[in-house]
PDB file of C-alpha atoms in Angstrom:
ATOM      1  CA  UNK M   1     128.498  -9.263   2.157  1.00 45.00           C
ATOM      2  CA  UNK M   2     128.491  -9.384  -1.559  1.00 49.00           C
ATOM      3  CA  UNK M   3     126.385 -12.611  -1.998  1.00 46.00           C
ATOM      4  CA  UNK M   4     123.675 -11.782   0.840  1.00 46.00           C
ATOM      5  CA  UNK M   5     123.210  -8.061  -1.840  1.00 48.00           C
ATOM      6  CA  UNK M   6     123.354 -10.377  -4.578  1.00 45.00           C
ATOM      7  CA  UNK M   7     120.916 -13.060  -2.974  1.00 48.00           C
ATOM      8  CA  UNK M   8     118.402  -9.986  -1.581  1.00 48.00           C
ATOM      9  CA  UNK M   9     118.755  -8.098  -5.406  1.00 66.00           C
ATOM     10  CA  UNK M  10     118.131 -11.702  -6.980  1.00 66.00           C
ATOM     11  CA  UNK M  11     114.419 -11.739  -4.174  1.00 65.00           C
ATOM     12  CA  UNK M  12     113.257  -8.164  -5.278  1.00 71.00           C
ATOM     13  CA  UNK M  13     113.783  -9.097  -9.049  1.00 66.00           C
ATOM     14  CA  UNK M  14     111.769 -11.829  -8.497  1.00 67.00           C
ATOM     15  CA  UNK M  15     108.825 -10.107  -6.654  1.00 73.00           C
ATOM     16  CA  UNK M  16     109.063  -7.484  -9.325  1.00 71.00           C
ATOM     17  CA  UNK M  17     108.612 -10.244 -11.814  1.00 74.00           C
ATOM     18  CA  UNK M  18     105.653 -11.693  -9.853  1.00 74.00           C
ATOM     19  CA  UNK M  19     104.129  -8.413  -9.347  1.00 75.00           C
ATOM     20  CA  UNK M  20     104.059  -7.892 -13.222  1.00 77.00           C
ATOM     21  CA  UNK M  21     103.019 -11.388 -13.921  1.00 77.00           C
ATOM     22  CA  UNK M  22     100.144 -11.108 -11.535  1.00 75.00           C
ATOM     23  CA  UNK M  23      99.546  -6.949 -13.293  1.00 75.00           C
ATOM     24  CA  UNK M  24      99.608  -8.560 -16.813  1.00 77.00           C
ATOM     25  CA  UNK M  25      97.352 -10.898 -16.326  1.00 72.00           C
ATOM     26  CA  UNK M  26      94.792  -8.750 -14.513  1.00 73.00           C
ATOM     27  CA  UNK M  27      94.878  -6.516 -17.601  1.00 73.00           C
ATOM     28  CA  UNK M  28      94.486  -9.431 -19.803  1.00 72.00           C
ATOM     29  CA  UNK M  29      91.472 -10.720 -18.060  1.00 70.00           C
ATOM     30  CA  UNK M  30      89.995  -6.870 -17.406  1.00 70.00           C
ATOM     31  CA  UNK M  31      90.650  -5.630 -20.889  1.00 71.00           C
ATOM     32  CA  UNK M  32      90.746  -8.870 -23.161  1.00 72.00           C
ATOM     33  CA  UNK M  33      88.707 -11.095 -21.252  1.00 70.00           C
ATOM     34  CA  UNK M  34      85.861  -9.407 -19.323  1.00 70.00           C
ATOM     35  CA  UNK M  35      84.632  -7.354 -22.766  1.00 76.00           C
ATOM     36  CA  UNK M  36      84.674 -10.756 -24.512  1.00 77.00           C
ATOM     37  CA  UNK M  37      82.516 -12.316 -22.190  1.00 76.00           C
ATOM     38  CA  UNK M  38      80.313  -9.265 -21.962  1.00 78.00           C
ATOM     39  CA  UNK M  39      79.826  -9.332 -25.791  1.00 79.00           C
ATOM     40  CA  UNK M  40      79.191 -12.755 -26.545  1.00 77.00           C
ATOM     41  CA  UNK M  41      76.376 -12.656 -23.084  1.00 78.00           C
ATOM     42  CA  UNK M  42      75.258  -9.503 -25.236  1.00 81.00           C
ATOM     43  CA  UNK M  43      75.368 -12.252 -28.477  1.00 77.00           C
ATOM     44  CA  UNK M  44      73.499 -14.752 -26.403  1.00 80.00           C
ATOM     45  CA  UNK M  45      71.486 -12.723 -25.583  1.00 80.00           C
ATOM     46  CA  UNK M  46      70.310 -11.166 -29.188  1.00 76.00           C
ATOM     47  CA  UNK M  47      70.127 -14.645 -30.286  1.00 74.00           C
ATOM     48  CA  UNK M  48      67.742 -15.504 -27.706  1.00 75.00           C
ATOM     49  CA  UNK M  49      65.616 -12.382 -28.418  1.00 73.00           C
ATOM     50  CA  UNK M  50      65.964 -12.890 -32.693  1.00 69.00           C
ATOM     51  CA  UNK M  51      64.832 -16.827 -31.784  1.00 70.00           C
ATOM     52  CA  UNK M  52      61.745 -15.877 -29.981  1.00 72.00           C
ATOM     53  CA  UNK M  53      60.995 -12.928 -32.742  1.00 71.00           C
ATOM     54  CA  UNK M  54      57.537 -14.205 -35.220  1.00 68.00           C
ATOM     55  CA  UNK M  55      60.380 -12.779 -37.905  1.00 66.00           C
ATOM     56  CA  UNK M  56      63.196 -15.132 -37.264  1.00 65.00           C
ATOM     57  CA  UNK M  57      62.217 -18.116 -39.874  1.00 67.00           C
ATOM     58  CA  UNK M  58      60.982 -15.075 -42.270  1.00 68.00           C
ATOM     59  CA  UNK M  59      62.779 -14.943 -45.409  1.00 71.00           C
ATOM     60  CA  UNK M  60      64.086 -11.614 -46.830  1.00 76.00           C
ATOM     61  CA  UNK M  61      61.142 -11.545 -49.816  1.00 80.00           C
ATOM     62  CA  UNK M  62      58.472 -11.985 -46.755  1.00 77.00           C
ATOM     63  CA  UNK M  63      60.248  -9.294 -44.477  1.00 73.00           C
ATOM     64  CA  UNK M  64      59.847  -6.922 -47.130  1.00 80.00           C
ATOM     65  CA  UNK M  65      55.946  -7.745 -47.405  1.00 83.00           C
ATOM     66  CA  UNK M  66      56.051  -7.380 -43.630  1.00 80.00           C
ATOM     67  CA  UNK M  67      57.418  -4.361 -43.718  1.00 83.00           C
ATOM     68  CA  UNK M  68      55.532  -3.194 -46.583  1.00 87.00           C
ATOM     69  CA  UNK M  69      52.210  -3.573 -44.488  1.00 87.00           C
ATOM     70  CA  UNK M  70      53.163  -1.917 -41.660  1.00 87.00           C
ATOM     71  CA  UNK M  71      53.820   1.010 -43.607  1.00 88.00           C
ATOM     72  CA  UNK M  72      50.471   0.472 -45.294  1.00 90.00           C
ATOM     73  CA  UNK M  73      48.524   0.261 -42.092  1.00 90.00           C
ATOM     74  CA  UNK M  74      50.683   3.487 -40.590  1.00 88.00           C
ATOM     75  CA  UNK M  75      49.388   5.255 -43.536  1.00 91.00           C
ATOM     76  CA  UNK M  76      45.646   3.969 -42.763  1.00 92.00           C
ATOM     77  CA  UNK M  77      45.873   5.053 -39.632  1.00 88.00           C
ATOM     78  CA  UNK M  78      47.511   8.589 -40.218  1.00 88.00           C
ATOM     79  CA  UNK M  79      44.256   9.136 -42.936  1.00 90.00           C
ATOM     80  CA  UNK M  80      41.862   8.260 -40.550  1.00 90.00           C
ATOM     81  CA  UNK M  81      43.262  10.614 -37.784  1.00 86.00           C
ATOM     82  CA  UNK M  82      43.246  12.972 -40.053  1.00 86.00           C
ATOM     83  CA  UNK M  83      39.592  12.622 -41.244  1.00 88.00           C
ATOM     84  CA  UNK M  84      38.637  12.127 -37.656  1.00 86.00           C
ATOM     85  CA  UNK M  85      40.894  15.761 -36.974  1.00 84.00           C
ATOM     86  CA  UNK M  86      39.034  17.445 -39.576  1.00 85.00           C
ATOM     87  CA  UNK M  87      35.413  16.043 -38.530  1.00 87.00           C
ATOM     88  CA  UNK M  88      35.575  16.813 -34.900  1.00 87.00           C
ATOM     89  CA  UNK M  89      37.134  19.964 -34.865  1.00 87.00           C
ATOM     90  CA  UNK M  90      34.982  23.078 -33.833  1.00 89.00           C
ATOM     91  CA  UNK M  91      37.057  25.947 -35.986  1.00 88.00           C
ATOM     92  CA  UNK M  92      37.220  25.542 -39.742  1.00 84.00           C
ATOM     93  CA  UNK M  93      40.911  27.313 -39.464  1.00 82.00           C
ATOM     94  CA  UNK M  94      42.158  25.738 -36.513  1.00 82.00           C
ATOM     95  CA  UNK M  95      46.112  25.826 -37.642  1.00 78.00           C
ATOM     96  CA  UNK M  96      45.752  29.388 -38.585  1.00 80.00           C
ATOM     97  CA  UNK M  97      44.497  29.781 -34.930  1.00 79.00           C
ATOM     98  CA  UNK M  98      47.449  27.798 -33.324  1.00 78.00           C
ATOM     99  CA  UNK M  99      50.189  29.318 -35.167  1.00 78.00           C
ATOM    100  CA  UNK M 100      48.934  32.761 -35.659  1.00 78.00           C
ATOM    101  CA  UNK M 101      51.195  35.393 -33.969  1.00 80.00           C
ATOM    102  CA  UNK M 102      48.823  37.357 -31.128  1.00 82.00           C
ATOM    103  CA  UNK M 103      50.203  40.040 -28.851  1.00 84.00           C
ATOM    104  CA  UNK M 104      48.129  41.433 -25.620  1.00 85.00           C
ATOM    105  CA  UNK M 105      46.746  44.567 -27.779  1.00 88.00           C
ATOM    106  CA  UNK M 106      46.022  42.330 -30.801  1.00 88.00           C
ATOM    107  CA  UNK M 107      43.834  40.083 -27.949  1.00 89.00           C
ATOM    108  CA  UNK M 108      42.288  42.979 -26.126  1.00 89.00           C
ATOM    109  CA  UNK M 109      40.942  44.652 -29.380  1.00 91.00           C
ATOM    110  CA  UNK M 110      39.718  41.257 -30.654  1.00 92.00           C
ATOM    111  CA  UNK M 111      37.946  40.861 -27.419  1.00 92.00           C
ATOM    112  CA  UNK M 112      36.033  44.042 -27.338  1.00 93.00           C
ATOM    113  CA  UNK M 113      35.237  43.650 -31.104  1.00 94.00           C
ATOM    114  CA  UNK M 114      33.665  40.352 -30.393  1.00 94.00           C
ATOM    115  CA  UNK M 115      32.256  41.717 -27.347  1.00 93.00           C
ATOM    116  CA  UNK M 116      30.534  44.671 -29.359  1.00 93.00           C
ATOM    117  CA  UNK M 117      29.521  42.513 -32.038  1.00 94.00           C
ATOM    118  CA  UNK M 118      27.606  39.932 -30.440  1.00 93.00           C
ATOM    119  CA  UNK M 119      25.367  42.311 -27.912  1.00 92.00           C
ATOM    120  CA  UNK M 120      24.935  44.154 -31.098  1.00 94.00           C
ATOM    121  CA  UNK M 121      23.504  40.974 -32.709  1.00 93.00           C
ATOM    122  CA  UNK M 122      21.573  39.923 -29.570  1.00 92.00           C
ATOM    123  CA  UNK M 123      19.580  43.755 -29.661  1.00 92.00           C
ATOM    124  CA  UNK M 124      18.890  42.415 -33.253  1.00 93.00           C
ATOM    125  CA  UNK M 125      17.374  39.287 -31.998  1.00 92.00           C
ATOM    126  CA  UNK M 126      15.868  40.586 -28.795  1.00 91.00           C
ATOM    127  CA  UNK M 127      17.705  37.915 -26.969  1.00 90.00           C
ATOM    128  CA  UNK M 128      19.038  39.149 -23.465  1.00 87.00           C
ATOM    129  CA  UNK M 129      23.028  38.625 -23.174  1.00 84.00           C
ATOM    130  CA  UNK M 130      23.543  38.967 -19.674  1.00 81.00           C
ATOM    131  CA  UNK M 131      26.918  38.072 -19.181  1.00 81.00           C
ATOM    132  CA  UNK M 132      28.321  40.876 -22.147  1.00 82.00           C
ATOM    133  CA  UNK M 133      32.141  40.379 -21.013  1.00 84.00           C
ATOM    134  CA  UNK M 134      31.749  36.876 -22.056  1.00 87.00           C
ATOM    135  CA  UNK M 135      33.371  35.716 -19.150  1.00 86.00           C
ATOM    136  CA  UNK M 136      36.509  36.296 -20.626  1.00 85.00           C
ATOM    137  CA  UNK M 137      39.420  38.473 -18.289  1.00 80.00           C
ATOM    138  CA  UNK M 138      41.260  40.823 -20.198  1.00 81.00           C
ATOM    139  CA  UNK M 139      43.862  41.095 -18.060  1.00 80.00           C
ATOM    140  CA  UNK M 140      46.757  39.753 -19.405  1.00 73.00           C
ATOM    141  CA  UNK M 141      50.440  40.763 -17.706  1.00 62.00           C
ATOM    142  CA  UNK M 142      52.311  38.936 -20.305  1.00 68.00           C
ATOM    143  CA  UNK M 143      52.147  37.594 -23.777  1.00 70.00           C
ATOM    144  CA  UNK M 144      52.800  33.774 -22.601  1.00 68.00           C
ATOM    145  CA  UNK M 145      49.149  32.891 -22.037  1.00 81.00           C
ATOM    146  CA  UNK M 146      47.513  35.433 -24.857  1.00 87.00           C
ATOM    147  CA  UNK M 147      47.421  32.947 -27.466  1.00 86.00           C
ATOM    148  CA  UNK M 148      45.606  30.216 -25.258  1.00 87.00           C
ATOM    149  CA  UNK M 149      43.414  33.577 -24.191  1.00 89.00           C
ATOM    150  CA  UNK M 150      42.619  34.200 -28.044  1.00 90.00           C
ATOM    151  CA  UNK M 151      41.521  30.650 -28.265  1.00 91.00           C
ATOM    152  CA  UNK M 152      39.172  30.657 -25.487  1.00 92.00           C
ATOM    153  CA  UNK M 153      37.718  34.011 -26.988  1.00 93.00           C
ATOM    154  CA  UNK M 154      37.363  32.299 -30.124  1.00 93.00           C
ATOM    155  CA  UNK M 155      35.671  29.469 -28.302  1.00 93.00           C
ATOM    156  CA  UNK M 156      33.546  31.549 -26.603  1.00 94.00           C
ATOM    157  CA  UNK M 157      32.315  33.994 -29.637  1.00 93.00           C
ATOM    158  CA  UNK M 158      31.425  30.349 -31.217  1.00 93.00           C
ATOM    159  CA  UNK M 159      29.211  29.195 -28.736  1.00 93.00           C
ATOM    160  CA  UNK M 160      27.491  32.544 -28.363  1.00 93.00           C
ATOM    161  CA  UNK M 161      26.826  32.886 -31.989  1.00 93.00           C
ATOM    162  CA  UNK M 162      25.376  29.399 -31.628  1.00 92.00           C
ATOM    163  CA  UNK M 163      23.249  29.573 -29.130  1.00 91.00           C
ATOM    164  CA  UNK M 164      21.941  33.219 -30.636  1.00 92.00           C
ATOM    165  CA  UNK M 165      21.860  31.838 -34.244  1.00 92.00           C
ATOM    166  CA  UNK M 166      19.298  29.032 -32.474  1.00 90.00           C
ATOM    167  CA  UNK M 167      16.924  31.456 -31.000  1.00 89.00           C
ATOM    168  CA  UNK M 168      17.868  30.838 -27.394  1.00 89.00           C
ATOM    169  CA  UNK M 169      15.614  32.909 -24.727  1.00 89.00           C
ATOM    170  CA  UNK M 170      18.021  34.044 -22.885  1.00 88.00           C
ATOM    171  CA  UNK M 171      21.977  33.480 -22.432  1.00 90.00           C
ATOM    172  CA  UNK M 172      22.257  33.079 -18.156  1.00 91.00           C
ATOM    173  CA  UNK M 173      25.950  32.997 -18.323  1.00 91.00           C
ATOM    174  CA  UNK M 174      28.814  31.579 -20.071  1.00 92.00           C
ATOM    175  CA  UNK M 175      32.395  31.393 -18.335  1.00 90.00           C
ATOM    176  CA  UNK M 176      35.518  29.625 -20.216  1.00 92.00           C
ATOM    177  CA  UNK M 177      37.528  26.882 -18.117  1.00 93.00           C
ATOM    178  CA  UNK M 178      40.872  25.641 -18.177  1.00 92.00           C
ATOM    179  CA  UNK M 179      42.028  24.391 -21.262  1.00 92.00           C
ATOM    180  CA  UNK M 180      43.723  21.301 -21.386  1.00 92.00           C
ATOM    181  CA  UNK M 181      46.519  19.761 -23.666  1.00 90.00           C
ATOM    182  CA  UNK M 182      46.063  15.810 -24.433  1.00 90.00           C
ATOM    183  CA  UNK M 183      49.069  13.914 -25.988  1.00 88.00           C
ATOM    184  CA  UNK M 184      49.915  10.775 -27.567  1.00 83.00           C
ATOM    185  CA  UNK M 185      51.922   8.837 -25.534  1.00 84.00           C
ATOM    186  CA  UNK M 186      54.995   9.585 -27.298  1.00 82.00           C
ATOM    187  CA  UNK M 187      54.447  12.786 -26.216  1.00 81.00           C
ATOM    188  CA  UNK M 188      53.229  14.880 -29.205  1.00 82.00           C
ATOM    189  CA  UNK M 189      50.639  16.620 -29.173  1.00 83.00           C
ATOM    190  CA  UNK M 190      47.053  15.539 -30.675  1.00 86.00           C
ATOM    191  CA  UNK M 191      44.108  18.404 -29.758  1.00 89.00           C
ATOM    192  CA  UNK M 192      43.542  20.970 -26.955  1.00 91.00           C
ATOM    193  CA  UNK M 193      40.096  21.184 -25.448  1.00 94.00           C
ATOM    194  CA  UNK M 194      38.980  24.587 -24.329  1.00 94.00           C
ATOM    195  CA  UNK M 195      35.543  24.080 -21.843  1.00 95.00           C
ATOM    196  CA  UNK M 196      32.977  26.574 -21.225  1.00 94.00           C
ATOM    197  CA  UNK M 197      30.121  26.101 -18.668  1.00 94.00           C
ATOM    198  CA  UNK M 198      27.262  27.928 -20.083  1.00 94.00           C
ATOM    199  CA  UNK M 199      23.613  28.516 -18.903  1.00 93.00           C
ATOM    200  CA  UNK M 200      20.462  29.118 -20.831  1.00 92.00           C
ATOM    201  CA  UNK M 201      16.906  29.666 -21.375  1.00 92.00           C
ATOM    202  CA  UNK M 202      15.138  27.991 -24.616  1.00 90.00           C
ATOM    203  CA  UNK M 203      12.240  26.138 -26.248  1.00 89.00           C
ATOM    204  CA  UNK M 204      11.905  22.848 -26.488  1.00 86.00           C
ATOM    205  CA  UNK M 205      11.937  22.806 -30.147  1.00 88.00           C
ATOM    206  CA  UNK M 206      14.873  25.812 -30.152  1.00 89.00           C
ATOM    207  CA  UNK M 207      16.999  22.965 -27.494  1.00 89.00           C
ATOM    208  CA  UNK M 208      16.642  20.098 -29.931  1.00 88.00           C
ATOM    209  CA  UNK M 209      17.858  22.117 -33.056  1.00 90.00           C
ATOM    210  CA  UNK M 210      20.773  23.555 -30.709  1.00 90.00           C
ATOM    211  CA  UNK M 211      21.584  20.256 -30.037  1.00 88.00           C
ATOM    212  CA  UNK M 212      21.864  19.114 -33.705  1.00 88.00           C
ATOM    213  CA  UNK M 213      23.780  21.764 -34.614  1.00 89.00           C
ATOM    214  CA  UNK M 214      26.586  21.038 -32.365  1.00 87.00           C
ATOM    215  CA  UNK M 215      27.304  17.876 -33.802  1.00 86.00           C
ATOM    216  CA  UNK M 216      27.948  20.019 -37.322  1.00 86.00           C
ATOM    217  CA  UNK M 217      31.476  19.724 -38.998  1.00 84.00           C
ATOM    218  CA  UNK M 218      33.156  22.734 -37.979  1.00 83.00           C
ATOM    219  CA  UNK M 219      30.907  23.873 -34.985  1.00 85.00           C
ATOM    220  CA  UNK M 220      31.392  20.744 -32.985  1.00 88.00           C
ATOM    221  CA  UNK M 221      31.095  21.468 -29.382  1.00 92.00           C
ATOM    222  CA  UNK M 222      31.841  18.057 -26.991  1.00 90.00           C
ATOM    223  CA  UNK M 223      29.624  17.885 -23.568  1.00 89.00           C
ATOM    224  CA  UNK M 224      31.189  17.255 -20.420  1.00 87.00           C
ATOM    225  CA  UNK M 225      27.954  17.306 -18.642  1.00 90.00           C
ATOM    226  CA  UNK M 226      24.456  18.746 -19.018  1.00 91.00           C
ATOM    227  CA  UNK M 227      21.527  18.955 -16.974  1.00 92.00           C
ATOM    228  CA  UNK M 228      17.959  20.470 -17.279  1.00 90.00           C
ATOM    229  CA  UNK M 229      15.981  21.390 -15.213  1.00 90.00           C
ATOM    230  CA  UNK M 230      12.678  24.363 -15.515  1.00 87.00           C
ATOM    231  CA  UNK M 231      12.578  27.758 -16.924  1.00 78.00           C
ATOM    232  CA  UNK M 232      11.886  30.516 -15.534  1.00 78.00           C
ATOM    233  CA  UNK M 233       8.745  31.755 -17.973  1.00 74.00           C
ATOM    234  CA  UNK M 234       6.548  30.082 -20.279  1.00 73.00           C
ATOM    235  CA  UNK M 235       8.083  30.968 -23.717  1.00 69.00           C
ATOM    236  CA  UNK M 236      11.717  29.414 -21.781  1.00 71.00           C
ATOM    237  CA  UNK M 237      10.072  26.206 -20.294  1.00 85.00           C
ATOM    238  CA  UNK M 238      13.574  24.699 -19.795  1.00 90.00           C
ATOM    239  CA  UNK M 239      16.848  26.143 -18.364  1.00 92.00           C
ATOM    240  CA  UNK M 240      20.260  24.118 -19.465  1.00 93.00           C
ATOM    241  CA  UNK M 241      23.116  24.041 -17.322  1.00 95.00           C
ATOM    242  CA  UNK M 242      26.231  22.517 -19.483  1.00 94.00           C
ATOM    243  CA  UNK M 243      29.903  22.199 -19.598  1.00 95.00           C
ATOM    244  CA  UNK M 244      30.729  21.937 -23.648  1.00 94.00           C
ATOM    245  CA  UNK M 245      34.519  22.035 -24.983  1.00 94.00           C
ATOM    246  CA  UNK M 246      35.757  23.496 -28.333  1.00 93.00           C
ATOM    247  CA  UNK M 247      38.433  20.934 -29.752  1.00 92.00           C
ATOM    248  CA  UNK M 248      41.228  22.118 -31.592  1.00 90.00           C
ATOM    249  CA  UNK M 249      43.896  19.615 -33.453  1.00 88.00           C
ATOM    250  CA  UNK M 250      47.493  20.127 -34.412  1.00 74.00           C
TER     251      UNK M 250
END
């Protein structure tokens, strides 16, 4: 009785041993092991990539002149967009306009200003403003979109003055559109076009002027589209139907 206990005692001891042989070397291979052959497939791997790289035979001297001209030509490129920013850009104070703080009173005051001012200054010139809300809904139930509403007023008052300050006939109609946002793909941001379809009646001479004025710095107006077709009286021979867009940077 005493040796088959000691004989079954001596079995379990040595399936306990097995079991923790077989345990220990598990953990040896999971956590020794397996991250060892992870990193040097991860080594591999980055030795592969550093091989194939145009900067692998480069010494440290020529490195730093690479480096040095990628900076240089990021610094190009950042004047340029800059320049290019500043030239096509239809307001003058566009980053006052994108930052400036505008409530819904603030907006509806600035819109009936501007809408004062400019039928006021088409009496003057005896041109007919038919459309003398501008196209532009006051109605506003919160602040979120008042700023992007400003901008379209601003937009709007620009064209108008343009197309008055070029002795148009007659301004049909004029209706602000969507905006849209366009950014990098990064994600950050690079303009915001606000379009307007407009309609008018003008000279031939008046139409070519108008024309060359919107391709001024700081009353730059893009076209989407643009047809002509008749006017409606002899001193209008030509009626323009056009889609134009204020652009407005960062």
């Amino acid at each position: 009785m005493n040796l088959a206990r000691f004989h079954l005692s001596e079995r379990s001891q040595v399936t306990l041993i097995l079991l923790l042989t077989v345990g220990i070397l598990f953990a040896t291979w999971y956590f020794l092991l397996l991250p060892q052959r992870q990193m040097n497939d991860e080594i591999m791997k980055l030795r592969q990539d550093l091989a194939a790289s145009k900067y692998a035979h480069e010494s440290i001297p020529s490195l730093h002149q690479a480096v040095a001209a990628e900076q240089a030509q990021e610094q190009r490129l950042k004047e340029e967009w800059e320049q290019t920013a500043t030239r096509l850009a239809t307001f003058a104070n566009q980053a006052a306009l994108r930052r400036a703080e505008v409530g819904r009173i603030d907006f509806k005051v600035e819109l009936f200003r501007t809408r004062q001012r400019l039928v006021d200054k088409s009496d003057a010139l005896a041109i007919k403003l038919i459309p003398t809300d501008l196209g532009v809904d006051d109605a506003l139930l919160t602040n979120d979109k008042v700023r992007e509403r400003m901008l379209q007023l601003k937009a709007v008052e620009k064209l108008a003055d343009l197309t008055l300050d070029r002795r148009i006939e007659r301004l049909v109609a004029i209706n602000p559109l969507t905006p849209t946002a366009y950014k990098s793909p990064d994600g950050r941001f690079c303009f915001d076009e606000y379009p307007m379809q407009v309609a008018f009646d003008i000279a031939f001479p008046n139409l070519y002027t108008l024309l060359q004025s919107v391709f001024e710095e700081n009353q730059i107006f893009a076209f989407r589209n643009i047809r002509i077709e008749s006017g409606p009286r002899n001193q209008s021979p030509v009626r323009v139907h056009a889609v134009m867009s204020a652009l407005v940077f960062e």
